């Protein structure tokens, strides 16, 4: 189908925009119903109904058992114009960010696990970093295979990426406050 919908994603790592190889929506996301194809609809519906029975805590702690379903649709990468498959998976929570993520398997362990499990593309954008066994979360890495971000260190690339995203009017900078369980935030003060 051709949809005019756009998917708003939240990321703390705009420097990894060229490492995005798929999109993941939370099962509760509004777009899920709109983007399923006639072939995928029964599977998506069944999956979303199963996930509805779980709490957010259960979903977050379910790291070993990777689940997800392909929506049948694709999103267009804002810079490369590549078609990115849109998946639906329980590890993305509707309550976090926008309920949609740009998946960067080379830089995020949960995305890496998901990509490995479903045999999805894992482009590497970190210079001289091996991502065959796990994602690279080293913030001192140098970016590569990323057009205008090539040869920049992560921190610098984040700034440059935000400027470009702003300039092209495809995104905005936002400060995200994460409210955690009171019990966890208290631990910090007790040493």
mmCIF file of C-alpha atoms in Angstrom:
data_model
loop_
_atom_site.group_PDB
_atom_site.id
_atom_site.type_symbol
_atom_site.label_atom_id
_atom_site.label_comp_id
_atom_site.label_asym_id
_atom_site.label_seq_id
_atom_site.Cartn_x
_atom_site.Cartn_y
_atom_site.Cartn_z
ATOM 1 C CA UNK A 1 0.000 0.000 0.000
ATOM 2 C CA UNK A 2 1.008 3.596 -0.296
ATOM 3 C CA UNK A 3 0.346 5.450 2.914
ATOM 4 C CA UNK A 4 0.906 9.084 3.544
ATOM 5 C CA UNK A 5 1.547 8.328 7.209
ATOM 6 C CA UNK A 6 4.827 9.242 8.788
ATOM 7 C CA UNK A 7 6.255 7.454 11.784
ATOM 8 C CA UNK A 8 7.610 9.604 14.538
ATOM 9 C CA UNK A 9 10.483 7.864 16.294
ATOM 10 C CA UNK A 10 12.364 8.825 19.402
ATOM 11 C CA UNK A 11 16.116 8.316 19.589
ATOM 12 C CA UNK A 12 18.941 9.368 21.883
ATOM 13 C CA UNK A 13 21.434 8.516 19.119
ATOM 14 C CA UNK A 14 20.783 10.515 15.939
ATOM 15 C CA UNK A 15 24.427 9.834 15.029
ATOM 16 C CA UNK A 16 23.359 6.264 14.159
ATOM 17 C CA UNK A 17 20.756 7.306 11.555
ATOM 18 C CA UNK A 18 22.672 5.485 8.789
ATOM 19 C CA UNK A 19 22.759 2.320 10.881
ATOM 20 C CA UNK A 20 18.957 2.060 10.899
ATOM 21 C CA UNK A 21 17.858 -1.080 9.073
ATOM 22 C CA UNK A 22 14.279 -1.519 10.290
ATOM 23 C CA UNK A 23 11.551 0.235 12.284
ATOM 24 C CA UNK A 24 9.792 -1.262 15.291
ATOM 25 C CA UNK A 25 6.364 -0.198 16.519
ATOM 26 C CA UNK A 26 4.874 -1.062 19.885
ATOM 27 C CA UNK A 27 1.931 -3.456 19.430
ATOM 28 C CA UNK A 28 -0.418 -0.707 20.752
ATOM 29 C CA UNK A 29 0.805 1.907 18.250
ATOM 30 C CA UNK A 30 -2.012 3.616 16.297
ATOM 31 C CA UNK A 31 -0.369 2.942 12.944
ATOM 32 C CA UNK A 32 -0.322 -0.829 13.400
ATOM 33 C CA UNK A 33 -3.897 -1.260 12.142
ATOM 34 C CA UNK A 34 -3.292 1.100 9.225
ATOM 35 C CA UNK A 35 -0.129 -0.471 7.840
ATOM 36 C CA UNK A 36 -0.825 -4.198 8.017
ATOM 37 C CA UNK A 37 -1.357 -5.880 4.662
ATOM 38 C CA UNK A 38 -4.082 -8.404 3.973
ATOM 39 C CA UNK A 39 -1.436 -11.162 4.152
ATOM 40 C CA UNK A 40 0.018 -10.087 7.496
ATOM 41 C CA UNK A 41 -3.164 -8.887 9.243
ATOM 42 C CA UNK A 42 -4.123 -12.232 10.859
ATOM 43 C CA UNK A 43 -0.595 -12.767 12.248
ATOM 44 C CA UNK A 44 -0.314 -9.188 13.496
ATOM 45 C CA UNK A 45 -3.711 -9.343 15.166
ATOM 46 C CA UNK A 46 -2.897 -12.619 16.901
ATOM 47 C CA UNK A 47 0.493 -11.281 18.058
ATOM 48 C CA UNK A 48 -0.924 -7.996 19.392
ATOM 49 C CA UNK A 49 -3.645 -9.866 21.285
ATOM 50 C CA UNK A 50 -1.040 -12.117 22.941
ATOM 51 C CA UNK A 51 1.069 -9.125 23.980
ATOM 52 C CA UNK A 52 -1.964 -7.281 25.435
ATOM 53 C CA UNK A 53 -2.045 -9.918 28.167
ATOM 54 C CA UNK A 54 1.437 -8.954 29.413
ATOM 55 C CA UNK A 55 2.428 -6.111 31.706
ATOM 56 C CA UNK A 56 5.098 -3.586 30.680
ATOM 57 C CA UNK A 57 7.412 -5.066 33.310
ATOM 58 C CA UNK A 58 6.973 -8.546 31.833
ATOM 59 C CA UNK A 59 7.642 -7.184 28.374
ATOM 60 C CA UNK A 60 10.796 -5.377 29.473
ATOM 61 C CA UNK A 61 12.201 -8.384 31.292
ATOM 62 C CA UNK A 62 11.461 -10.761 28.423
ATOM 63 C CA UNK A 63 14.940 -10.417 26.918
ATOM 64 C CA UNK A 64 15.716 -14.083 26.235
ATOM 65 C CA UNK A 65 12.526 -14.871 24.340
ATOM 66 C CA UNK A 66 12.528 -12.574 21.293
ATOM 67 C CA UNK A 67 9.146 -12.040 19.674
ATOM 68 C CA UNK A 68 7.858 -9.877 16.865
ATOM 69 C CA UNK A 69 5.903 -9.871 13.642
ATOM 70 C CA UNK A 70 6.466 -8.160 10.277
ATOM 71 C CA UNK A 71 3.729 -5.631 9.432
ATOM 72 C CA UNK A 72 4.022 -6.154 5.688
ATOM 73 C CA UNK A 73 4.847 -2.469 5.156
ATOM 74 C CA UNK A 74 7.997 -0.405 4.758
ATOM 75 C CA UNK A 75 9.075 3.071 5.774
ATOM 76 C CA UNK A 76 11.376 5.234 3.683
ATOM 77 C CA UNK A 77 14.657 6.195 5.328
ATOM 78 C CA UNK A 78 14.789 10.023 5.391
ATOM 79 C CA UNK A 79 18.415 10.183 4.194
ATOM 80 C CA UNK A 80 19.179 7.032 2.189
ATOM 81 C CA UNK A 81 15.615 6.621 0.825
ATOM 82 C CA UNK A 82 16.003 2.889 1.444
ATOM 83 C CA UNK A 83 12.913 0.835 2.266
ATOM 84 C CA UNK A 84 12.971 -0.151 5.925
ATOM 85 C CA UNK A 85 10.752 -3.046 6.989
ATOM 86 C CA UNK A 86 8.321 -2.112 9.772
ATOM 87 C CA UNK A 87 8.111 -4.714 12.513
ATOM 88 C CA UNK A 88 5.862 -4.917 15.558
ATOM 89 C CA UNK A 89 7.494 -6.137 18.747
ATOM 90 C CA UNK A 90 6.805 -6.225 22.457
ATOM 91 C CA UNK A 91 10.212 -4.814 23.424
ATOM 92 C CA UNK A 92 9.058 -1.402 22.215
ATOM 93 C CA UNK A 93 6.668 0.090 24.752
ATOM 94 C CA UNK A 94 3.899 2.515 23.850
ATOM 95 C CA UNK A 95 4.716 4.544 26.963
ATOM 96 C CA UNK A 96 8.347 5.193 26.014
ATOM 97 C CA UNK A 97 9.127 7.988 23.562
ATOM 98 C CA UNK A 98 6.648 7.704 20.691
ATOM 99 C CA UNK A 99 6.073 3.960 20.836
ATOM 100 C CA UNK A 100 8.209 3.583 17.706
ATOM 101 C CA UNK A 101 11.957 3.190 17.304
ATOM 102 C CA UNK A 102 14.469 3.363 14.504
ATOM 103 C CA UNK A 103 16.291 0.082 15.040
ATOM 104 C CA UNK A 104 20.082 0.282 14.879
ATOM 105 C CA UNK A 105 21.307 -3.280 15.369
ATOM 106 C CA UNK A 106 24.986 -2.318 15.169
ATOM 107 C CA UNK A 107 24.611 0.087 18.105
ATOM 108 C CA UNK A 108 21.830 -1.257 20.323
ATOM 109 C CA UNK A 109 21.892 -4.708 21.904
ATOM 110 C CA UNK A 110 18.136 -5.267 21.877
ATOM 111 C CA UNK A 111 17.947 -4.275 18.193
ATOM 112 C CA UNK A 112 20.982 -6.509 17.487
ATOM 113 C CA UNK A 113 19.302 -9.483 19.196
ATOM 114 C CA UNK A 114 16.101 -8.840 17.254
ATOM 115 C CA UNK A 115 17.918 -8.498 13.905
ATOM 116 C CA UNK A 116 19.901 -11.672 14.565
ATOM 117 C CA UNK A 117 16.750 -13.582 15.554
ATOM 118 C CA UNK A 118 14.780 -12.519 12.460
ATOM 119 C CA UNK A 119 17.788 -12.455 10.132
ATOM 120 C CA UNK A 120 17.504 -8.721 9.382
ATOM 121 C CA UNK A 121 20.184 -6.519 7.873
ATOM 122 C CA UNK A 122 22.794 -5.176 10.294
ATOM 123 C CA UNK A 123 24.801 -2.425 8.591
ATOM 124 C CA UNK A 124 27.876 -1.401 10.563
ATOM 125 C CA UNK A 125 28.480 2.327 10.977
ATOM 126 C CA UNK A 126 31.260 2.083 13.553
ATOM 127 C CA UNK A 127 34.778 2.285 12.195
ATOM 128 C CA UNK A 128 36.994 -0.710 13.052
ATOM 129 C CA UNK A 129 34.417 -2.153 15.480
ATOM 130 C CA UNK A 130 33.403 -5.792 15.250
ATOM 131 C CA UNK A 131 29.653 -6.257 15.565
ATOM 132 C CA UNK A 132 29.519 -9.960 14.668
ATOM 133 C CA UNK A 133 29.054 -11.059 18.299
ATOM 134 C CA UNK A 134 27.291 -8.065 19.843
ATOM 135 C CA UNK A 135 26.286 -4.422 19.293
ATOM 136 C CA UNK A 136 28.879 -1.682 19.739
ATOM 137 C CA UNK A 137 27.845 0.649 22.551
ATOM 138 C CA UNK A 138 31.210 2.398 22.769
ATOM 139 C CA UNK A 139 30.532 6.143 22.759
ATOM 140 C CA UNK A 140 34.141 6.903 21.790
ATOM 141 C CA UNK A 141 33.692 5.176 18.419
ATOM 142 C CA UNK A 142 34.142 6.868 15.048
ATOM 143 C CA UNK A 143 31.246 6.889 12.580
ATOM 144 C CA UNK A 144 31.642 5.444 9.071
ATOM 145 C CA UNK A 145 29.387 4.406 6.134
ATOM 146 C CA UNK A 146 27.265 7.429 7.041
ATOM 147 C CA UNK A 147 27.566 10.068 4.342
ATOM 148 C CA UNK A 148 27.982 13.512 6.000
ATOM 149 C CA UNK A 149 28.767 11.940 9.410
ATOM 150 C CA UNK A 150 31.776 9.940 8.247
ATOM 151 C CA UNK A 151 34.956 10.200 10.358
ATOM 152 C CA UNK A 152 33.200 12.025 13.207
ATOM 153 C CA UNK A 153 33.353 10.787 16.782
ATOM 154 C CA UNK A 154 29.960 9.828 18.258
ATOM 155 C CA UNK A 155 29.492 13.011 20.344
ATOM 156 C CA UNK A 156 30.324 15.281 17.399
ATOM 157 C CA UNK A 157 28.191 13.193 15.017
ATOM 158 C CA UNK A 158 25.198 13.542 17.363
ATOM 159 C CA UNK A 159 25.433 17.358 17.077
ATOM 160 C CA UNK A 160 25.915 17.356 13.308
ATOM 161 C CA UNK A 161 23.059 14.867 12.788
ATOM 162 C CA UNK A 162 20.670 16.980 14.890
ATOM 163 C CA UNK A 163 21.586 20.095 12.883
ATOM 164 C CA UNK A 164 20.924 18.280 9.602
ATOM 165 C CA UNK A 165 17.654 16.760 10.846
ATOM 166 C CA UNK A 166 16.559 20.245 11.975
ATOM 167 C CA UNK A 167 17.643 21.822 8.692
ATOM 168 C CA UNK A 168 15.708 19.286 6.592
ATOM 169 C CA UNK A 169 12.715 19.703 8.940
ATOM 170 C CA UNK A 170 12.432 15.948 9.445
ATOM 171 C CA UNK A 171 12.756 16.082 13.198
ATOM 172 C CA UNK A 172 13.154 18.194 16.292
ATOM 173 C CA UNK A 173 15.331 18.154 19.364
ATOM 174 C CA UNK A 174 13.510 17.231 22.532
ATOM 175 C CA UNK A 175 14.540 16.751 26.116
ATOM 176 C CA UNK A 176 13.193 13.507 27.479
ATOM 177 C CA UNK A 177 12.613 13.082 31.172
ATOM 178 C CA UNK A 178 12.317 9.482 32.177
ATOM 179 C CA UNK A 179 10.268 8.921 35.261
ATOM 180 C CA UNK A 180 11.385 5.744 36.940
ATOM 181 C CA UNK A 181 9.848 3.829 39.808
ATOM 182 C CA UNK A 182 10.361 5.813 43.004
ATOM 183 C CA UNK A 183 12.002 2.819 44.578
ATOM 184 C CA UNK A 184 14.771 2.735 41.957
ATOM 185 C CA UNK A 185 15.439 6.450 41.901
ATOM 186 C CA UNK A 186 15.766 6.407 45.665
ATOM 187 C CA UNK A 187 18.582 3.916 45.591
ATOM 188 C CA UNK A 188 20.901 6.551 44.168
ATOM 189 C CA UNK A 189 20.770 8.564 47.364
ATOM 190 C CA UNK A 190 21.399 5.610 49.627
ATOM 191 C CA UNK A 191 24.753 4.842 48.072
#
